[in-house]
Coordinates of C-alpha atoms and ligand atoms in Angstrom, one line a residue:
M30 CA 14.8 78.8 62.9
I31 CA 11.6 80.9 62.3
V32 CA 12.1 84.6 61.6
G33 CA 9.8 87.6 61.6
I34 CA 10.4 91.0 59.9
L35 CA 9.6 94.3 61.4
G36 CA 9.5 96.9 58.6
C37 CA 8.8 95.6 55.1
G38 CA 10.7 98.1 52.9
A39 CA 13.9 97.9 50.8
I40 CA 16.0 95.7 53.0
A41 CA 13.2 93.3 53.9
N42 CA 12.4 93.0 50.2
I43 CA 15.9 91.8 49.3
I44 CA 15.9 89.3 52.3
T45 CA 12.5 88.0 51.3
N46 CA 13.6 87.6 47.7
F47 CA 16.5 85.4 48.9
A48 CA 14.0 83.3 50.9
S49 CA 11.6 82.9 48.0
E50 CA 14.6 81.6 45.9
G51 CA 15.5 79.1 48.6
K52 CA 18.8 80.8 49.4
L53 CA 18.1 81.5 53.1
G54 CA 19.1 79.1 55.8
V55 CA 16.2 80.2 58.0
E56 CA 12.4 80.4 57.5
I57 CA 11.0 84.0 57.1
K58 CA 7.4 83.5 58.2
Y59 CA 5.9 86.6 59.9
F60 CA 5.7 90.2 58.6
Y61 CA 4.8 93.4 60.3
D62 CA 4.7 96.9 58.8
R63 CA 2.5 99.9 59.7
D64 CA 1.8 99.9 56.0
M65 CA -0.1 96.7 55.7
E66 CA 0.1 96.4 52.0
R67 CA 3.9 96.2 52.2
A68 CA 3.7 93.4 54.7
E69 CA 1.1 91.6 52.6
N70 CA 3.2 91.9 49.4
L71 CA 6.3 90.3 51.1
A72 CA 4.3 87.6 52.9
S73 CA 2.7 86.5 49.6
Q74 CA 6.2 85.8 48.2
V75 CA 7.0 83.1 50.8
D76 CA 3.6 81.9 52.0
G77 CA 4.1 84.0 55.2
R78 CA 1.7 85.6 57.6
V79 CA 1.0 89.2 58.2
V80 CA 0.4 90.4 61.8
L81 CA -1.5 93.5 62.8
D82 CA 0.7 94.0 65.8
L83 CA 4.3 93.2 66.4
K84 CA 3.4 91.3 69.6
D85 CA 1.3 88.9 67.6
M86 CA 4.4 87.3 66.0
L87 CA 6.6 87.1 69.0
S88 CA 5.4 83.7 70.4
H89 CA 5.9 82.1 67.0
V90 CA 9.4 83.4 66.1
D91 CA 13.0 82.7 67.3
L92 CA 14.3 86.0 65.9
V93 CA 13.0 89.3 64.5
I94 CA 14.8 91.4 61.9
E95 CA 14.2 95.1 62.6
A96 CA 14.4 96.9 59.3
A97 CA 12.1 99.8 60.1
S98 CA 13.6 103.0 61.7
P99 CA 15.7 104.2 64.6
K100 CA 12.4 105.1 66.4
A101 CA 11.4 101.4 66.1
V102 CA 14.7 100.4 67.7
E103 CA 13.8 102.6 70.7
E104 CA 10.1 101.7 71.0
M105 CA 9.7 98.2 69.6
V106 CA 13.0 96.3 70.1
P107 CA 12.5 96.3 73.9
I108 CA 9.2 94.5 73.3
I109 CA 11.0 91.8 71.3
L110 CA 13.7 91.4 73.9
K111 CA 11.2 91.2 76.8
E112 CA 9.7 88.1 75.0
G113 CA 13.2 86.6 75.0
K114 CA 13.6 86.7 71.3
D115 CA 16.9 87.6 69.4
V116 CA 16.9 90.6 67.2
I117 CA 18.9 91.8 64.2
V118 CA 18.9 95.6 64.3
M119 CA 19.4 97.3 60.9
S120 CA 18.6 100.8 62.1
V121 CA 22.0 100.9 63.9
G122 CA 21.8 104.7 64.3
G123 CA 19.2 103.9 66.9
L124 CA 21.8 102.2 69.1
L125 CA 24.2 105.1 69.2
N126 CA 22.3 106.8 72.1
P127 CA 24.0 105.2 75.1
K128 CA 20.8 105.3 77.2
I129 CA 18.9 103.4 74.6
R130 CA 21.7 101.0 73.9
L131 CA 22.4 100.2 77.6
N132 CA 18.7 99.6 78.2
L133 CA 18.5 97.1 75.3
E134 CA 21.7 95.4 76.4
K135 CA 20.2 95.0 79.9
L136 CA 17.0 93.6 78.6
A137 CA 18.9 91.1 76.3
K138 CA 21.0 89.9 79.3
K139 CA 18.0 89.6 81.6
N140 CA 16.0 87.6 79.0
N141 CA 19.0 85.6 77.7
C142 CA 18.8 86.8 74.1
K143 CA 21.1 88.5 71.6
I144 CA 21.1 91.8 69.7
Y145 CA 22.9 91.5 66.4
A146 CA 24.0 94.6 64.4
P147 CA 25.3 93.4 61.0
S148 CA 28.2 95.2 59.3
G149 CA 25.6 96.8 56.9
A150 CA 26.8 98.9 54.1
I151 CA 30.5 99.1 55.0
V152 CA 33.5 96.8 54.9
G153 CA 36.4 96.7 57.4
L154 CA 34.5 96.1 60.7
D155 CA 36.4 92.9 61.3
G156 CA 39.6 95.0 61.3
I157 CA 38.2 97.8 63.5
K158 CA 37.0 95.3 66.1
A159 CA 40.4 93.6 66.2
A160 CA 42.2 97.0 66.3
S161 CA 40.1 98.1 69.2
L162 CA 42.0 95.6 71.4
G163 CA 44.9 97.9 71.2
K164 CA 44.8 101.7 71.0
I165 CA 43.1 103.4 68.1
Q166 CA 44.4 106.9 67.4
R167 CA 42.1 107.9 64.7
V168 CA 39.0 106.7 62.8
T169 CA 37.7 108.8 60.0
L170 CA 34.7 108.0 57.7
V171 CA 33.9 110.0 54.6
T172 CA 30.4 109.2 53.3
R173 CA 29.7 110.4 49.8
K174 CA 26.2 110.0 48.3
P175 CA 24.2 111.3 45.4
P176 CA 22.1 114.2 46.7
R177 CA 18.9 112.3 46.2
S178 CA 20.1 109.6 48.6
L179 CA 20.6 112.3 51.2
G180 CA 17.1 113.8 50.5
I181 CA 18.4 117.0 49.0
T182 CA 18.9 118.6 45.5
T183 CA 22.1 120.4 44.6
E184 CA 24.1 120.9 41.5
K185 CA 27.5 121.0 43.2
E186 CA 29.5 118.9 45.7
T187 CA 28.3 120.0 49.2
I188 CA 29.7 119.1 52.6
L189 CA 26.6 118.5 54.7
Y190 CA 28.3 117.6 57.9
Q191 CA 31.7 117.4 59.4
G192 CA 32.1 116.3 63.1
K193 CA 31.5 113.5 65.5
A194 CA 29.3 110.5 64.7
T195 CA 27.1 111.0 67.8
E196 CA 26.1 114.5 66.5
A197 CA 25.7 113.3 62.9
V198 CA 23.2 110.7 63.9
K199 CA 20.9 113.4 65.3
K200 CA 21.0 115.3 62.0
F201 CA 20.9 112.4 59.5
P202 CA 19.2 109.6 61.5
L203 CA 18.3 107.6 58.3
N204 CA 21.7 108.0 56.6
I205 CA 24.2 107.4 59.4
N206 CA 23.9 103.8 60.2
V207 CA 27.4 103.2 58.8
A208 CA 28.9 105.8 61.1
A209 CA 27.0 104.4 64.1
T210 CA 28.2 100.8 63.3
V211 CA 31.9 101.9 62.8
S212 CA 31.8 104.0 66.0
M213 CA 30.4 101.1 68.1
A214 CA 32.8 98.6 66.6
A215 CA 35.7 100.9 67.4
G216 CA 34.3 101.5 70.9
Q217 CA 35.0 105.2 70.6
E218 CA 33.9 108.4 68.9
I219 CA 34.8 108.8 65.2
E220 CA 35.2 111.7 62.8
V221 CA 32.5 111.8 60.1
K222 CA 32.2 113.8 56.9
I223 CA 29.0 113.6 54.8
I224 CA 29.1 114.8 51.3
A225 CA 26.3 115.2 48.7
D226 CA 27.9 114.7 45.3
P227 CA 25.9 115.0 42.1
Q228 CA 28.9 113.3 40.2
V229 CA 28.4 109.9 41.9
D230 CA 25.7 107.4 41.5
R231 CA 26.7 105.1 44.4
N232 CA 26.6 105.3 48.1
M233 CA 30.3 105.5 49.0
H234 CA 32.1 105.1 52.3
E235 CA 35.8 105.7 52.8
L236 CA 37.2 104.5 56.1
E237 CA 40.6 105.2 57.6
V238 CA 41.8 103.6 60.8
V239 CA 45.1 104.3 62.5
G240 CA 46.1 102.5 65.6
D241 CA 48.9 100.7 67.4
F242 CA 48.3 97.8 65.0
G243 CA 49.3 99.9 62.0
E244 CA 46.7 101.4 59.7
F245 CA 44.1 100.5 57.1
H246 CA 42.0 102.2 54.5
T247 CA 38.9 100.8 52.9
M248 CA 36.6 102.2 50.1
T249 CA 33.1 100.7 49.7
S250 CA 31.2 101.8 46.6
N251 CA 27.6 100.5 47.0
L252 CA 24.9 100.0 44.5
R253 CA 21.7 101.5 45.9
C254 CA 18.4 99.6 46.4
S255 CA 15.9 100.5 43.7
M256 CA 13.1 100.6 46.3
N257 CA 15.0 103.1 48.5
P258 CA 18.1 104.8 47.1
K259 CA 19.2 105.8 50.6
T260 CA 19.9 102.1 51.3
S261 CA 22.7 100.1 49.8
V262 CA 22.2 96.5 48.6
M263 CA 25.2 95.4 50.7
A264 CA 23.2 96.3 53.9
A265 CA 20.6 93.7 53.0
Y266 CA 23.3 91.2 52.0
S267 CA 25.1 91.6 55.3
A268 CA 21.9 90.8 57.2
I269 CA 21.4 87.7 55.0
K270 CA 25.0 86.6 55.6
L271 CA 24.5 87.0 59.3
L272 CA 21.2 85.0 59.2
N273 CA 22.9 82.2 57.4
S274 CA 25.9 82.2 59.7
L275 CA 23.6 81.5 62.7
N276 CA 23.4 77.9 61.4
E277 CA 27.0 77.5 60.4
N278 CA 29.7 75.7 62.4
L279 CA 32.7 77.3 60.8
L280 CA 32.7 81.1 61.1
I281 CA 35.2 83.0 59.0
G282 CA 36.3 86.6 59.7
T283 CA 33.9 87.4 62.5
Ligands
LIG314 N1 23.0 99.1 58.9 C1 23.1 99.7 57.7 O1 24.2 99.8 57.1 C2 21.9 100.2 57.0 C3 21.9 100.5 55.7 C4 20.7 100.9 55.1 C5 19.6 101.1 55.8 N2 19.6 100.9 57.2 C6 18.4 101.2 58.0 O2 17.6 100.1 58.0 C7 16.2 100.5 58.1 C8 15.4 99.9 57.0 O3 15.9 100.4 55.7 P1 15.0 100.3 54.4 O4 15.9 100.9 53.3 O5 14.5 98.9 54.3 O6 13.9 101.3 54.8 P2 12.5 101.5 54.0 O7 12.1 102.9 54.2 O8 12.6 101.1 52.6 O9 11.5 100.6 54.8 C9 11.2 100.7 56.1 C10 9.8 100.1 56.3 O10 9.6 100.1 57.7 C11 8.2 100.5 58.0 N3 8.3 101.2 59.3 C12 9.0 102.2 59.7 N4 8.8 102.4 61.0 C13 7.9 101.5 61.5 C14 7.3 101.2 62.7 N5 7.6 101.9 63.8 N6 6.4 100.2 62.8 C15 6.1 99.4 61.7 N7 6.7 99.7 60.5 C16 7.6 100.7 60.4 C17 7.9 101.5 56.9 O11 6.5 101.6 56.6 C18 8.7 100.9 55.7 O12 7.9 100.0 55.0 C19 16.2 102.0 58.1 O13 16.2 102.5 59.5 C20 17.6 102.3 57.5 O14 18.1 103.6 58.0 C21 20.7 100.4 57.8

């Protein structure tokens, strides 16, 4: 399977490192970024090719990893799907707008391709998806990050947001992928709290789900990417695991 990358930042860097160490079950070959130097840097690690326009890679790849921005989901993922290529969306916040999501689903269906949204920086999605078969009474997500990861400076713990995921995504589009993923997995609106906490040095997500299955509680405490502290290493790992699973015959816990 030949794969292209749209957006050559922190997540793409980790994925490409895996590829360069021979730890990826697919071939990462094409790179596109509006910052060409970034694309060139990654391409050089795996003898890949840089394209000047996303469209230039589409006839050569089976799948594109979007690791750019929510805006790219809206503007560029349709181009990928129209070419009949599968796509892994990392900027999951971009899918929370129902108009955008439905349009992408329609395009994927029409062109017989798939949109994958990996679990990203949170654990417990397997449980939420199963729980959503019954009635879910409550899903709450508390995201706690160092202020710098939220793009602010503060000396004391500060609640930046408390409310619905769909509203949070408008205010923190680059920090709310986890809320978007949980909300879509649950198939319903969820309650979100975002806290800037100078006492922590990890990106932390505490999830509580109560439904007619019972209840569960998870805590994910993520190391941050050195290239982009907003992003957790686990997010890149989840994309790599998903990529590798595309070639596996036994799928556990999906
Ligand atoms: N699903 C999750 O749990 C999760 C976790 C972390 C990050 N993310 C999301 O994944 C995406 C990538 O994260 P990252 O940390 O690698 O980001 P990053 O900022 O390190 O890299 C993004 C790269 O994409 C490029 N880019 C942005 N918009 C573009 C466009 N329209 N066309 C071409 N290139 C474009 C930028 O130049 C940059 O090099 C972000 O949207 C981020 O919010 C998701």
